Coordinates of C-alpha atoms in Angstrom, one line a residue:
Chain A
M235 CA -41.7 -29.4 -6.1
K236 CA -39.2 -26.3 -6.3
F237 CA -35.7 -26.1 -6.3
K238 CA -33.8 -23.3 -4.3
Q239 CA -31.3 -21.8 -6.4
L240 CA -28.3 -19.9 -4.9
S241 CA -27.0 -16.7 -6.9
L242 CA -24.0 -14.8 -6.1
F243 CA -22.7 -11.7 -7.6
L244 CA -18.6 -12.1 -9.0
E245 CA -16.7 -9.5 -10.3
N246 CA -15.5 -10.2 -13.9
Q247 CA -11.8 -10.9 -12.7
P248 CA -9.6 -13.7 -13.0
A249 CA -9.9 -16.5 -10.1
H250 CA -13.0 -14.8 -8.7
L251 CA -15.2 -17.9 -10.2
K252 CA -13.1 -20.1 -8.2
Q253 CA -13.2 -18.6 -5.0
P254 CA -17.0 -19.7 -4.1
C255 CA -16.4 -22.8 -5.8
Q256 CA -13.5 -23.5 -3.5
I257 CA -15.5 -22.5 -0.7
L258 CA -18.1 -25.1 -1.2
A259 CA -15.3 -27.7 -2.0
D260 CA -13.6 -27.2 1.1
A261 CA -17.3 -27.5 3.1
G262 CA -17.7 -30.9 1.6
I263 CA -20.8 -29.5 -0.4
N264 CA -20.9 -30.8 -4.2
I265 CA -22.4 -28.3 -6.7
R266 CA -24.8 -30.1 -8.6
T267 CA -25.4 -27.8 -11.7
L268 CA -24.4 -24.1 -12.2
S269 CA -24.9 -21.4 -14.7
L270 CA -22.9 -18.2 -15.1
A271 CA -24.5 -15.2 -16.4
D272 CA -21.9 -12.8 -17.5
A273 CA -22.0 -9.0 -18.3
D274 CA -19.3 -6.6 -19.3
Q275 CA -17.9 -5.9 -15.6
F276 CA -19.6 -8.6 -13.4
G277 CA -21.0 -12.0 -13.7
I278 CA -23.8 -13.8 -11.7
L279 CA -23.1 -17.3 -10.7
R280 CA -26.4 -19.9 -10.0
L281 CA -26.0 -22.8 -8.3
I282 CA -27.8 -26.1 -7.3
V283 CA -26.8 -27.8 -4.5
A284 CA -28.2 -30.5 -2.1
D285 CA -27.8 -28.6 0.9
W286 CA -28.5 -25.2 0.1
E287 CA -28.9 -23.7 3.5
R288 CA -25.3 -24.9 4.5
A289 CA -24.1 -24.0 1.4
K290 CA -25.5 -20.5 1.7
R291 CA -24.4 -20.3 5.4
V292 CA -20.8 -21.3 4.8
L293 CA -20.7 -18.7 1.6
E294 CA -22.2 -16.0 3.8
E295 CA -19.6 -16.8 6.4
A296 CA -16.9 -16.2 4.0
G297 CA -18.2 -12.9 2.8
C298 CA -20.5 -13.7 0.2
A299 CA -23.6 -12.1 -0.8
V300 CA -26.3 -14.8 -1.5
R301 CA -29.7 -14.7 -2.7
V302 CA -32.0 -17.5 -3.0
D303 CA -34.9 -18.2 -5.5
D304 CA -37.2 -20.9 -6.3
V305 CA -36.4 -22.5 -9.5
V306 CA -38.5 -25.3 -11.2
G307 CA -36.6 -28.7 -12.7
L308 CA -37.7 -30.8 -15.3
E309 CA -36.9 -33.6 -17.1
V310 CA -37.2 -34.5 -21.0
P311 CA -36.1 -37.1 -23.4
D312 CA -32.7 -36.0 -24.9
E313 CA -33.7 -35.9 -28.3
R314 CA -35.2 -33.8 -31.5
G315 CA -38.2 -31.5 -30.4
G316 CA -37.5 -32.3 -26.6
M317 CA -37.0 -28.6 -25.9
A318 CA -39.3 -27.3 -28.3
H319 CA -42.2 -29.5 -26.7
V320 CA -41.6 -27.9 -23.2
L321 CA -41.8 -24.3 -24.6
S322 CA -44.9 -24.8 -26.5
V323 CA -46.4 -26.5 -23.4
L324 CA -45.5 -23.3 -21.2
E325 CA -46.4 -20.9 -24.3
R326 CA -50.0 -22.4 -24.3
G327 CA -49.9 -21.5 -20.4
G328 CA -48.6 -18.2 -21.1
H329 CA -45.5 -18.6 -18.9
N330 CA -42.6 -16.2 -19.5
V331 CA -39.1 -18.2 -19.2
L332 CA -36.8 -15.6 -17.1
Y333 CA -33.7 -17.9 -17.9
T334 CA -32.9 -21.5 -18.2
Y335 CA -30.0 -24.0 -18.3
A336 CA -30.0 -27.5 -19.2
F337 CA -27.5 -30.5 -19.1
T338 CA -27.8 -34.5 -20.0
F339 CA -26.6 -37.0 -17.5
G340 CA -24.2 -39.7 -18.3
T341 CA -25.6 -42.6 -20.8
A342 CA -29.2 -42.0 -20.0
S343 CA -31.1 -40.6 -22.7
R344 CA -32.8 -37.9 -20.6
A345 CA -31.9 -34.1 -20.3
V346 CA -32.9 -31.8 -17.2
L347 CA -33.9 -28.3 -17.3
F348 CA -33.8 -25.8 -14.8
M349 CA -36.1 -22.7 -15.3
R350 CA -36.9 -19.5 -13.7
F351 CA -40.6 -18.3 -13.8
E352 CA -42.2 -15.2 -12.2
D353 CA -44.6 -17.5 -10.9
P354 CA -43.1 -21.0 -10.5
D355 CA -46.5 -22.8 -9.0
A356 CA -48.8 -22.0 -12.0
A357 CA -45.8 -22.9 -14.3
I358 CA -45.4 -26.6 -12.7
D359 CA -49.3 -26.8 -13.1
T360 CA -49.3 -26.1 -16.7
L361 CA -46.1 -28.3 -17.2
Q362 CA -47.7 -31.5 -15.4
G363 CA -50.8 -31.0 -17.1
G364 CA -48.9 -31.0 -20.5
G365 CA -47.6 -34.5 -19.3
I366 CA -43.9 -33.1 -18.6
T367 CA -42.0 -35.0 -15.6
V368 CA -41.5 -32.0 -12.7
L369 CA -38.4 -33.2 -10.7
E370 CA -39.1 -33.6 -7.0
P371 CA -36.1 -31.7 -5.4
T372 CA -35.6 -33.9 -2.2
R373 CA -35.6 -37.0 -4.4
W374 CA -33.7 -36.0 -7.2
L375 CA -30.7 -34.5 -5.0
A376 CA -30.8 -37.7 -3.2
V377 CA -30.5 -40.2 -6.0
S378 CA -28.1 -38.3 -8.2
G379 CA -26.1 -36.9 -5.2
Chain B
M258 CA -20.7 45.5 53.8
P259 CA -20.1 44.5 50.2
D260 CA -17.8 41.5 49.8
P261 CA -15.3 41.9 46.8
V262 CA -15.8 38.6 45.2
A263 CA -14.4 37.4 42.0
P264 CA -16.8 37.7 39.2
S265 CA -17.1 34.0 38.9
A266 CA -18.3 33.8 42.3
Q267 CA -21.4 35.5 41.4
P268 CA -24.6 33.4 40.7
F269 CA -24.9 32.6 36.8
S270 CA -27.9 34.1 35.5
P271 CA -29.0 32.9 32.0
A272 CA -31.2 36.1 31.7
S273 CA -28.6 38.3 32.2
A274 CA -26.3 36.7 29.6
S275 CA -25.3 38.1 26.4
D276 CA -27.4 35.6 24.5
Y277 CA -30.1 38.3 24.5
L278 CA -28.3 41.5 23.1
P279 CA -29.7 43.7 20.7
G280 CA -27.8 43.3 17.5
P281 CA -26.3 46.7 17.4
Q282 CA -25.3 46.3 20.9
L283 CA -23.9 42.7 20.1
R284 CA -21.9 44.0 16.8
A285 CA -20.2 47.1 18.8
L286 CA -19.2 44.6 21.6
Q287 CA -17.7 42.3 18.8
L288 CA -15.9 45.0 17.1
S289 CA -14.2 46.6 20.1
R290 CA -13.0 42.9 21.1
L291 CA -12.0 41.9 17.6
Q292 CA -9.8 45.1 17.4
A293 CA -8.3 44.4 20.7
T294 CA -7.9 40.7 19.9
V295 CA -6.1 41.4 16.4
A296 CA -3.7 43.9 18.2
R297 CA -2.8 41.7 20.9
A298 CA -2.0 39.0 18.6
Y299 CA 0.0 41.0 16.0
E300 CA 2.0 42.4 19.1
R301 CA 2.6 38.8 20.5
V302 CA 2.5 36.2 18.0
P303 CA 5.1 36.4 15.6
L304 CA 3.6 34.0 12.8
F305 CA 0.5 36.4 12.9
R306 CA 2.6 39.1 12.4
E307 CA 4.7 37.8 9.6
R308 CA 1.4 36.6 7.9
C309 CA -0.2 40.0 7.9
E310 CA 2.8 41.9 6.7
Q311 CA 3.0 39.5 3.9
H312 CA -0.7 40.3 3.2
G313 CA -0.1 44.0 3.8
V314 CA -2.2 44.7 6.5
T315 CA -2.0 46.3 10.0
P316 CA -4.5 45.8 12.9
A317 CA -5.6 49.5 11.8
A318 CA -7.2 48.0 9.2
I319 CA -9.9 46.5 11.4
Q320 CA -12.5 49.5 11.4
G321 CA -15.6 47.1 10.9
L322 CA -16.5 43.7 11.2
D323 CA -16.4 43.1 7.3
D324 CA -12.7 44.2 7.7
L325 CA -12.1 40.9 9.3
R326 CA -11.9 39.3 5.6
H327 CA -8.6 41.2 4.8
L328 CA -6.7 39.1 7.6
P329 CA -4.9 36.0 6.8
F330 CA -6.4 32.4 8.2
T331 CA -5.0 30.0 10.6
V332 CA -4.9 26.5 10.2
K333 CA -4.4 23.4 12.0
D334 CA -1.0 22.9 10.4
D335 CA 0.0 26.0 11.9
L336 CA -0.8 24.8 15.5
R337 CA 1.4 21.6 14.8
E338 CA 4.4 23.5 13.0
T339 CA 4.5 25.9 16.0
Y340 CA 4.2 23.2 18.5
P341 CA 3.9 23.4 21.8
F342 CA 4.0 27.0 22.8
G343 CA 4.6 29.1 19.3
L344 CA 0.9 30.7 19.0
F345 CA 1.0 31.7 22.9
A346 CA 0.2 35.6 23.1
S347 CA 0.5 35.6 27.0
P348 CA 3.8 34.9 29.3
R349 CA 3.9 31.4 30.4
E350 CA 3.5 32.9 34.1
E351 CA 0.3 33.6 33.3
I352 CA -1.0 30.5 31.7
V353 CA -2.8 28.3 34.3
R354 CA -3.9 25.4 32.0
L355 CA -2.8 23.4 29.1
H356 CA -4.9 20.7 27.0
A357 CA -3.4 18.6 24.1
S358 CA -4.9 16.7 21.3
S359 CA -4.2 13.3 21.0
G360 CA -2.1 13.5 18.2
T361 CA -2.8 10.6 16.2
T362 CA -1.7 11.8 13.1
G363 CA 1.8 13.4 13.3
K364 CA 2.1 15.8 16.2
P365 CA -0.2 16.9 18.8
I366 CA -1.2 20.4 19.3
V367 CA -1.2 22.2 22.5
V368 CA -3.9 24.9 23.5
A369 CA -3.5 27.3 26.5
Y370 CA -5.6 29.1 29.0
T371 CA -5.0 32.0 31.2
H372 CA -7.3 32.7 34.4
D373 CA -9.5 34.9 32.3
D374 CA -9.8 32.1 29.6
L375 CA -11.1 29.4 32.0
A376 CA -13.5 32.1 33.5
V377 CA -14.9 32.9 29.7
W378 CA -15.0 28.8 29.1
S379 CA -17.2 28.4 32.1
E380 CA -19.3 30.8 31.3
V381 CA -19.8 30.0 27.7
V382 CA -20.5 26.2 28.7
A383 CA -22.9 27.3 31.5
R384 CA -24.7 29.3 28.6
T385 CA -24.5 26.1 26.6
L386 CA -26.1 24.2 29.3
S387 CA -28.8 26.8 29.9
A388 CA -29.7 26.8 26.3
C389 CA -30.1 23.1 26.5
G390 CA -32.6 23.4 29.7
V391 CA -30.3 22.5 32.3
H392 CA -30.8 24.9 35.6
P393 CA -29.3 25.4 38.5
G394 CA -30.0 22.6 41.0
D395 CA -29.7 20.0 38.2
T396 CA -27.4 16.7 38.6
V397 CA -25.1 16.5 35.5
Q398 CA -23.3 13.3 35.0
N399 CA -20.3 13.8 33.1
A400 CA -19.3 11.4 30.9
F401 CA -17.1 13.3 28.8
G402 CA -13.5 12.2 29.0
Y403 CA -11.3 14.0 31.7
G404 CA -7.8 14.9 31.0
L405 CA -5.9 16.4 27.8
F406 CA -9.3 16.3 26.0
T407 CA -11.0 19.6 26.6
G408 CA -14.5 18.0 26.8
G409 CA -14.3 16.8 30.3
L410 CA -13.0 19.5 31.9
G411 CA -14.9 22.0 29.8
A412 CA -18.2 20.7 30.7
H413 CA -17.3 20.2 34.4
Y414 CA -16.3 23.9 35.3
G415 CA -19.5 25.3 32.9
A416 CA -21.7 22.9 35.0
E417 CA -20.7 24.3 38.3
R418 CA -20.5 27.7 36.9
L419 CA -24.2 27.2 36.4
G420 CA -24.9 26.1 39.8
A421 CA -25.6 22.4 38.9
T422 CA -24.1 19.5 40.6
V423 CA -21.5 17.6 38.7
I424 CA -20.8 14.0 38.9
P425 CA -17.1 13.6 37.4
I426 CA -17.4 10.0 36.1
S427 CA -15.7 10.9 32.7
G428 CA -15.7 8.1 30.0
G429 CA -16.3 4.3 30.1
N430 CA -17.4 1.8 32.9
T431 CA -21.0 1.2 31.5
E432 CA -22.1 -0.5 34.8
R433 CA -20.8 2.2 37.0
Q434 CA -22.5 4.9 34.6
M435 CA -26.1 3.1 35.0
M436 CA -25.7 2.5 38.6
V437 CA -24.7 6.3 39.1
M438 CA -27.5 7.5 36.7
R439 CA -30.2 5.4 38.8
D440 CA -28.9 5.9 42.4
L441 CA -28.0 9.5 42.4
G442 CA -30.9 11.2 40.5
V443 CA -29.2 12.5 37.4
T444 CA -31.2 14.7 35.4
T445 CA -28.6 15.7 32.8
L446 CA -25.9 13.4 30.9
C447 CA -23.1 14.8 28.8
A448 CA -21.5 12.6 26.6
T449 CA -21.1 11.6 23.2
P450 CA -23.9 10.6 21.2
S451 CA -22.6 7.2 20.0
Y452 CA -22.0 6.3 23.8
F453 CA -25.2 7.6 25.0
L454 CA -26.5 5.1 21.8
H455 CA -24.2 2.1 23.7
L456 CA -25.6 3.0 27.2
L457 CA -29.4 2.7 25.8
E458 CA -28.5 -0.8 24.6
R459 CA -26.7 -1.9 27.3
A460 CA -29.5 -0.7 29.7
H461 CA -32.6 -2.4 28.2
A462 CA -30.3 -5.5 28.7
A463 CA -29.6 -4.4 32.2
G464 CA -33.2 -3.8 32.7
L465 CA -32.7 0.0 33.5
D466 CA -36.1 1.7 33.4
W467 CA -36.0 4.8 31.3
P468 CA -39.4 6.3 31.9
N469 CA -39.2 6.2 35.7
L470 CA -35.1 7.8 35.5
P471 CA -35.1 11.5 36.5
L472 CA -33.1 11.8 33.3
R473 CA -34.6 14.7 31.1
V474 CA -31.4 16.2 29.1
G475 CA -28.7 14.8 27.1
V476 CA -26.1 17.2 25.9
F477 CA -24.2 15.7 23.0
G478 CA -21.1 16.6 21.2
A479 CA -17.4 15.8 20.1
E480 CA -18.5 13.8 17.1
P481 CA -20.9 14.3 14.1
W482 CA -24.3 12.7 14.6
T483 CA -27.6 12.8 12.5
E484 CA -30.9 13.6 12.9
A485 CA -32.0 10.3 12.7
M486 CA -29.9 9.4 15.5
R487 CA -31.5 12.1 17.6
Q488 CA -35.0 10.7 17.0
R489 CA -33.9 7.1 18.0
I490 CA -32.3 8.7 21.2
E491 CA -35.5 10.9 21.9
R492 CA -37.8 8.0 21.2
E493 CA -36.1 5.2 23.2
S494 CA -35.3 7.3 26.2
G495 CA -37.8 9.7 26.6
I496 CA -35.3 12.4 27.0
R497 CA -34.4 15.6 25.0
A498 CA -31.4 15.3 23.1
Y499 CA -29.2 18.4 22.3
D500 CA -26.3 19.1 19.7
I501 CA -23.2 21.0 21.1
Y502 CA -20.2 22.6 19.2
G503 CA -16.7 23.4 20.0
L504 CA -13.3 22.5 19.3
S505 CA -10.0 22.7 21.2
E506 CA -8.1 25.1 19.1
I507 CA -11.1 27.9 19.7
I508 CA -11.7 26.8 23.2
G509 CA -13.4 23.3 23.9
P510 CA -16.9 22.5 24.2
G511 CA -18.8 26.2 24.5
V512 CA -18.3 27.3 21.2
G513 CA -22.0 27.1 20.0
S514 CA -25.0 25.0 21.1
E515 CA -28.7 24.0 20.3
C516 CA -31.6 25.6 22.2
C517 CA -35.2 24.5 22.9
A518 CA -35.9 25.0 19.4
Q519 CA -33.5 22.5 18.3
Q520 CA -33.3 24.1 15.1
G521 CA -29.6 24.9 14.4
L522 CA -26.8 25.7 17.0
H523 CA -26.4 29.1 18.6
I524 CA -22.7 30.4 18.1
F525 CA -21.6 32.5 21.4
E526 CA -20.7 35.0 19.1
D527 CA -19.8 37.7 21.7
H528 CA -16.9 35.4 22.3
F529 CA -16.4 33.3 18.8
Y530 CA -17.1 35.3 15.8
P531 CA -18.3 33.2 12.6
E532 CA -17.7 33.7 9.0
I533 CA -18.6 31.2 6.3
I534 CA -16.2 30.9 3.2
D535 CA -15.7 28.9 -0.1
P536 CA -13.5 26.3 1.0
A537 CA -11.8 26.5 -2.5
T538 CA -11.2 30.1 -2.7
G539 CA -11.4 31.3 0.9
E540 CA -13.9 34.0 0.0
P541 CA -16.5 34.9 2.4
L542 CA -19.8 33.9 1.6
P543 CA -23.1 35.5 2.7
D544 CA -25.2 34.3 5.6
G545 CA -27.4 31.6 4.6
E546 CA -25.0 30.1 2.1
E547 CA -23.5 26.7 2.8
G548 CA -19.6 26.4 3.3
E549 CA -16.5 26.3 5.8
L550 CA -16.9 27.6 9.0
V551 CA -14.2 30.2 10.2
L552 CA -13.9 31.3 13.8
T553 CA -12.1 34.2 15.3
T554 CA -11.6 34.4 19.1
L555 CA -12.8 37.7 20.5
S556 CA -11.8 37.3 24.2
K557 CA -9.0 34.7 24.3
Q558 CA -5.9 36.0 25.8
A559 CA -3.4 32.8 26.2
M560 CA -4.2 32.1 22.6
P561 CA -6.1 34.2 20.1
M562 CA -7.3 32.4 17.0
I563 CA -7.7 34.7 14.3
R564 CA -9.8 33.2 11.2
Y565 CA -9.5 29.7 12.0
R566 CA -10.4 27.3 9.5
T567 CA -12.6 24.6 11.1
R568 CA -13.0 22.5 8.0
D569 CA -16.5 22.0 9.1
I570 CA -19.1 22.5 6.6
T571 CA -22.4 24.6 7.8
A572 CA -24.3 27.3 6.9
I573 CA -25.2 30.6 8.8
I574 CA -28.8 30.8 9.5
P575 CA -29.6 34.7 9.7
E576 CA -33.4 34.2 10.7
P577 CA -34.1 35.0 14.4
C578 CA -34.5 32.1 16.5
D579 CA -38.0 31.3 18.2
C580 CA -36.3 31.3 21.6
G581 CA -35.5 34.7 21.6
R582 CA -31.7 34.5 21.6
T583 CA -30.0 37.3 19.3
L584 CA -27.1 34.9 18.5
R585 CA -26.6 33.8 15.1
R586 CA -27.2 29.8 14.4
I587 CA -25.1 27.5 12.1
Q588 CA -26.7 24.3 10.8
R589 CA -26.2 21.0 12.3
I590 CA -22.3 20.1 11.4
G591 CA -22.5 16.7 9.0
R592 CA -19.3 16.9 6.9
R593 CA -15.9 18.4 6.9
S594 CA -14.1 20.0 3.8
D595 CA -10.9 17.8 4.4
D596 CA -13.4 15.4 2.5
M597 CA -14.3 17.4 -0.3
F598 CA -12.8 17.2 -4.0
I599 CA -13.5 19.0 -6.9
I600 CA -14.3 17.3 -10.1
R601 CA -14.8 19.5 -13.6
G602 CA -15.2 22.4 -11.4
I603 CA -18.0 21.0 -9.0
N604 CA -17.3 20.6 -5.4
V605 CA -18.3 17.1 -4.4
F606 CA -18.8 15.7 -0.7
P607 CA -18.6 12.2 0.1
A608 CA -21.9 12.9 2.1
Q609 CA -23.6 13.6 -1.1
V610 CA -22.6 10.3 -2.6
E611 CA -23.9 8.7 0.7
T612 CA -27.4 10.6 0.3
A613 CA -27.7 9.0 -3.2
L614 CA -26.5 5.6 -2.1
L615 CA -29.0 5.7 0.8
A616 CA -32.0 6.9 -1.4
V617 CA -31.4 3.8 -3.6
E618 CA -30.8 1.2 -1.3
G619 CA -32.3 2.3 2.1
T620 CA -29.1 1.4 3.9
L621 CA -25.8 2.8 3.4
P622 CA -23.2 0.0 1.6
H623 CA -19.8 0.4 1.7
Y624 CA -18.3 2.6 -1.1
Q625 CA -15.3 3.7 -2.5
I626 CA -14.8 6.8 -5.0
T627 CA -11.8 6.9 -7.4
L628 CA -10.8 10.2 -9.4
A629 CA -8.9 9.4 -12.6
R630 CA -7.6 11.8 -15.3
Q631 CA -8.4 10.5 -19.1
G632 CA -6.9 12.7 -21.5
S633 CA -7.7 16.2 -20.2
L634 CA -11.1 15.2 -18.7
D635 CA -11.5 13.9 -15.0
Q636 CA -13.4 11.2 -14.4
M637 CA -15.0 9.7 -11.3
E638 CA -16.0 6.3 -10.5
V639 CA -17.9 5.1 -7.5
A640 CA -17.5 1.5 -6.7
V641 CA -20.7 0.0 -4.6
E642 CA -20.4 -3.1 -2.9
V643 CA -23.5 -5.3 -3.7
T644 CA -25.4 -6.6 -0.7
E645 CA -27.9 -9.4 -0.4
S646 CA -30.8 -6.6 0.0
V647 CA -30.1 -5.4 -3.5
L648 CA -28.7 -8.8 -5.2
S649 CA -30.5 -9.8 -8.2
D650 CA -30.5 -13.4 -10.2
T651 CA -30.4 -11.9 -13.5
V652 CA -28.0 -9.3 -15.3
G653 CA -30.8 -7.0 -16.4
G654 CA -31.7 -6.9 -12.6
M655 CA -27.9 -5.8 -12.0
E656 CA -27.7 -3.4 -14.5
A657 CA -31.1 -1.7 -13.6
L658 CA -29.5 -1.5 -10.1
R659 CA -26.3 0.3 -11.4
K660 CA -28.6 2.8 -13.5
R661 CA -30.8 3.7 -10.6
L662 CA -27.3 4.1 -8.6
A663 CA -26.1 6.4 -11.5
D664 CA -29.0 8.5 -12.0
A665 CA -29.4 9.2 -7.9
L666 CA -25.7 10.3 -8.0
E667 CA -26.2 12.5 -11.1
H668 CA -29.3 13.9 -9.2
V669 CA -27.3 15.0 -6.0
I670 CA -23.9 15.7 -7.7
G671 CA -25.1 17.3 -10.9
L672 CA -22.6 15.1 -13.1
R673 CA -22.9 11.5 -14.6
V674 CA -20.4 9.3 -12.9
G675 CA -19.4 5.8 -13.4
V676 CA -20.8 3.5 -11.0
R677 CA -19.0 -0.3 -10.6
L678 CA -20.7 -2.9 -8.8
A679 CA -18.4 -4.5 -6.5
E680 CA -18.4 -7.8 -4.8
P681 CA -19.2 -7.8 -1.0
Q682 CA -16.0 -7.1 1.2
S683 CA -13.9 -6.1 -1.6
L684 CA -13.3 -2.6 -0.8
P685 CA -10.5 -1.5 1.3
R686 CA -11.5 -1.0 5.2
S687 CA -9.6 1.1 7.6
E688 CA -9.7 1.6 11.3
G689 CA -12.0 4.5 12.2
K690 CA -12.1 7.1 9.2
A691 CA -12.3 4.9 6.0
K692 CA -10.6 6.1 2.9
R693 CA -13.3 7.0 1.0
V694 CA -12.0 9.0 -1.7
I695 CA -8.9 7.6 -4.0
D696 CA -7.5 10.5 -6.4
N697 CA -5.3 8.9 -8.9
R698 CA -5.2 12.5 -10.8
E699 CA -1.7 13.8 -11.5
G700 CA -0.9 17.6 -10.6

């Protein structure tokens, strides 16, 4: 039930974000979603792609250092209180969200959230127990690919 | 009937060598040889005489070994600028051998030997091998390069002088090296440590059975290597690995050697007098303090070297050695003063920076040091490439890494310096010696 998220270290300079994106484009790999955490001198690019192993390989062959982490993907209604509800379920289970990023899909009134936890398996149990739809990576990446 | 034989034809006996002279006797020998060498250079080498006149000293100033400090230094550029024969102190007809450095940067340097110089060279290399536990009757595979480089021929004649059997295989051709090692009963290998590591890796693949080889001793030199490398070599091959020291400007291999104690290198100081100086001021430092090694030849005829700055950083170990040799030792050499820079009055070596990076990350990342001047204050920044093993997916994780690196650098250097995290493969790389320090300070 967990997604593999790739993280890359980037220097905070013009064109440095484009380079890994171009490498993936040249390899025919679509970036499904991303987030960028930025500090003064550098940023960390986090990517969700369908074929993470191949993406990691082509990025490493191009000289990038790539880290892989498990993240949890979930779906909530795209409406007022959707996010707050998820967070209150997590709060009851005592889970700390290390970071999250969210996006909506087309016209469907659903939003997708990716979340990183210290213990993703326990968080998945809590979320499912609270009636929240946790995304199954293979199916989700195939359907929305 | 007594046979008039040349001294070099007599059997070599380590026990009678000058390795065990009582201190006062050794100092007296050094002083008389020093006085003769200085007089010879003053008389025959115009550059040395000129320098002495500028310093207002004459050979008569050398009344004790401490008086050496009054004499001018010799540096590598002096050999380049007087290329090829400018520092020779013997007429050309007395010179029986020339060696030269490869001259990768600018002009090469040329060094010369008389008959007597070659005899001294053979003796000090024989004493080197003896200190490494090689005996008459051992079989020595000499994988140092033969030719203009002093390593090959230096080790060759030293091994013969000791009474060992020499296999003059020179460097390269790993297959043949392994065949010779297996088939000819080799007990001793002379090589660079990195070449032996290569041999070790290839031998495993080729199925060479280390424990059943008679190989017992590795005599390694001509490049810096670490204690960690020694431990790996000894563990994987079962041999004892010894560090030796030498440089062409002084004689070649045979300037110093480890002994069975493997605790520092004895300098053959009846022929080469060591001093340690502060590389920034040139002032001599007492035994035990770390600085640049300066060597003076005490018996060389063709090319005496007075206070030659080796650029190698080490310290003299004054305590007596367990092996019984009375010769003083130097610490194993890991860095050179060429690499040193000064920031806010503190001497810093890239090796110190490496120690700090290694302590934090476990392996040494690629790095570069940049020095700049902001206002009147010097700034130092260390750019460190991020590798997969230290990469975090959070900004907080990367900032914590940066702080750990800065703390470790401050601990080693004694100065808070900037740390910049850099993308993998982003710092410049160069063939051989990487350009580790960029100095953008003016003046």
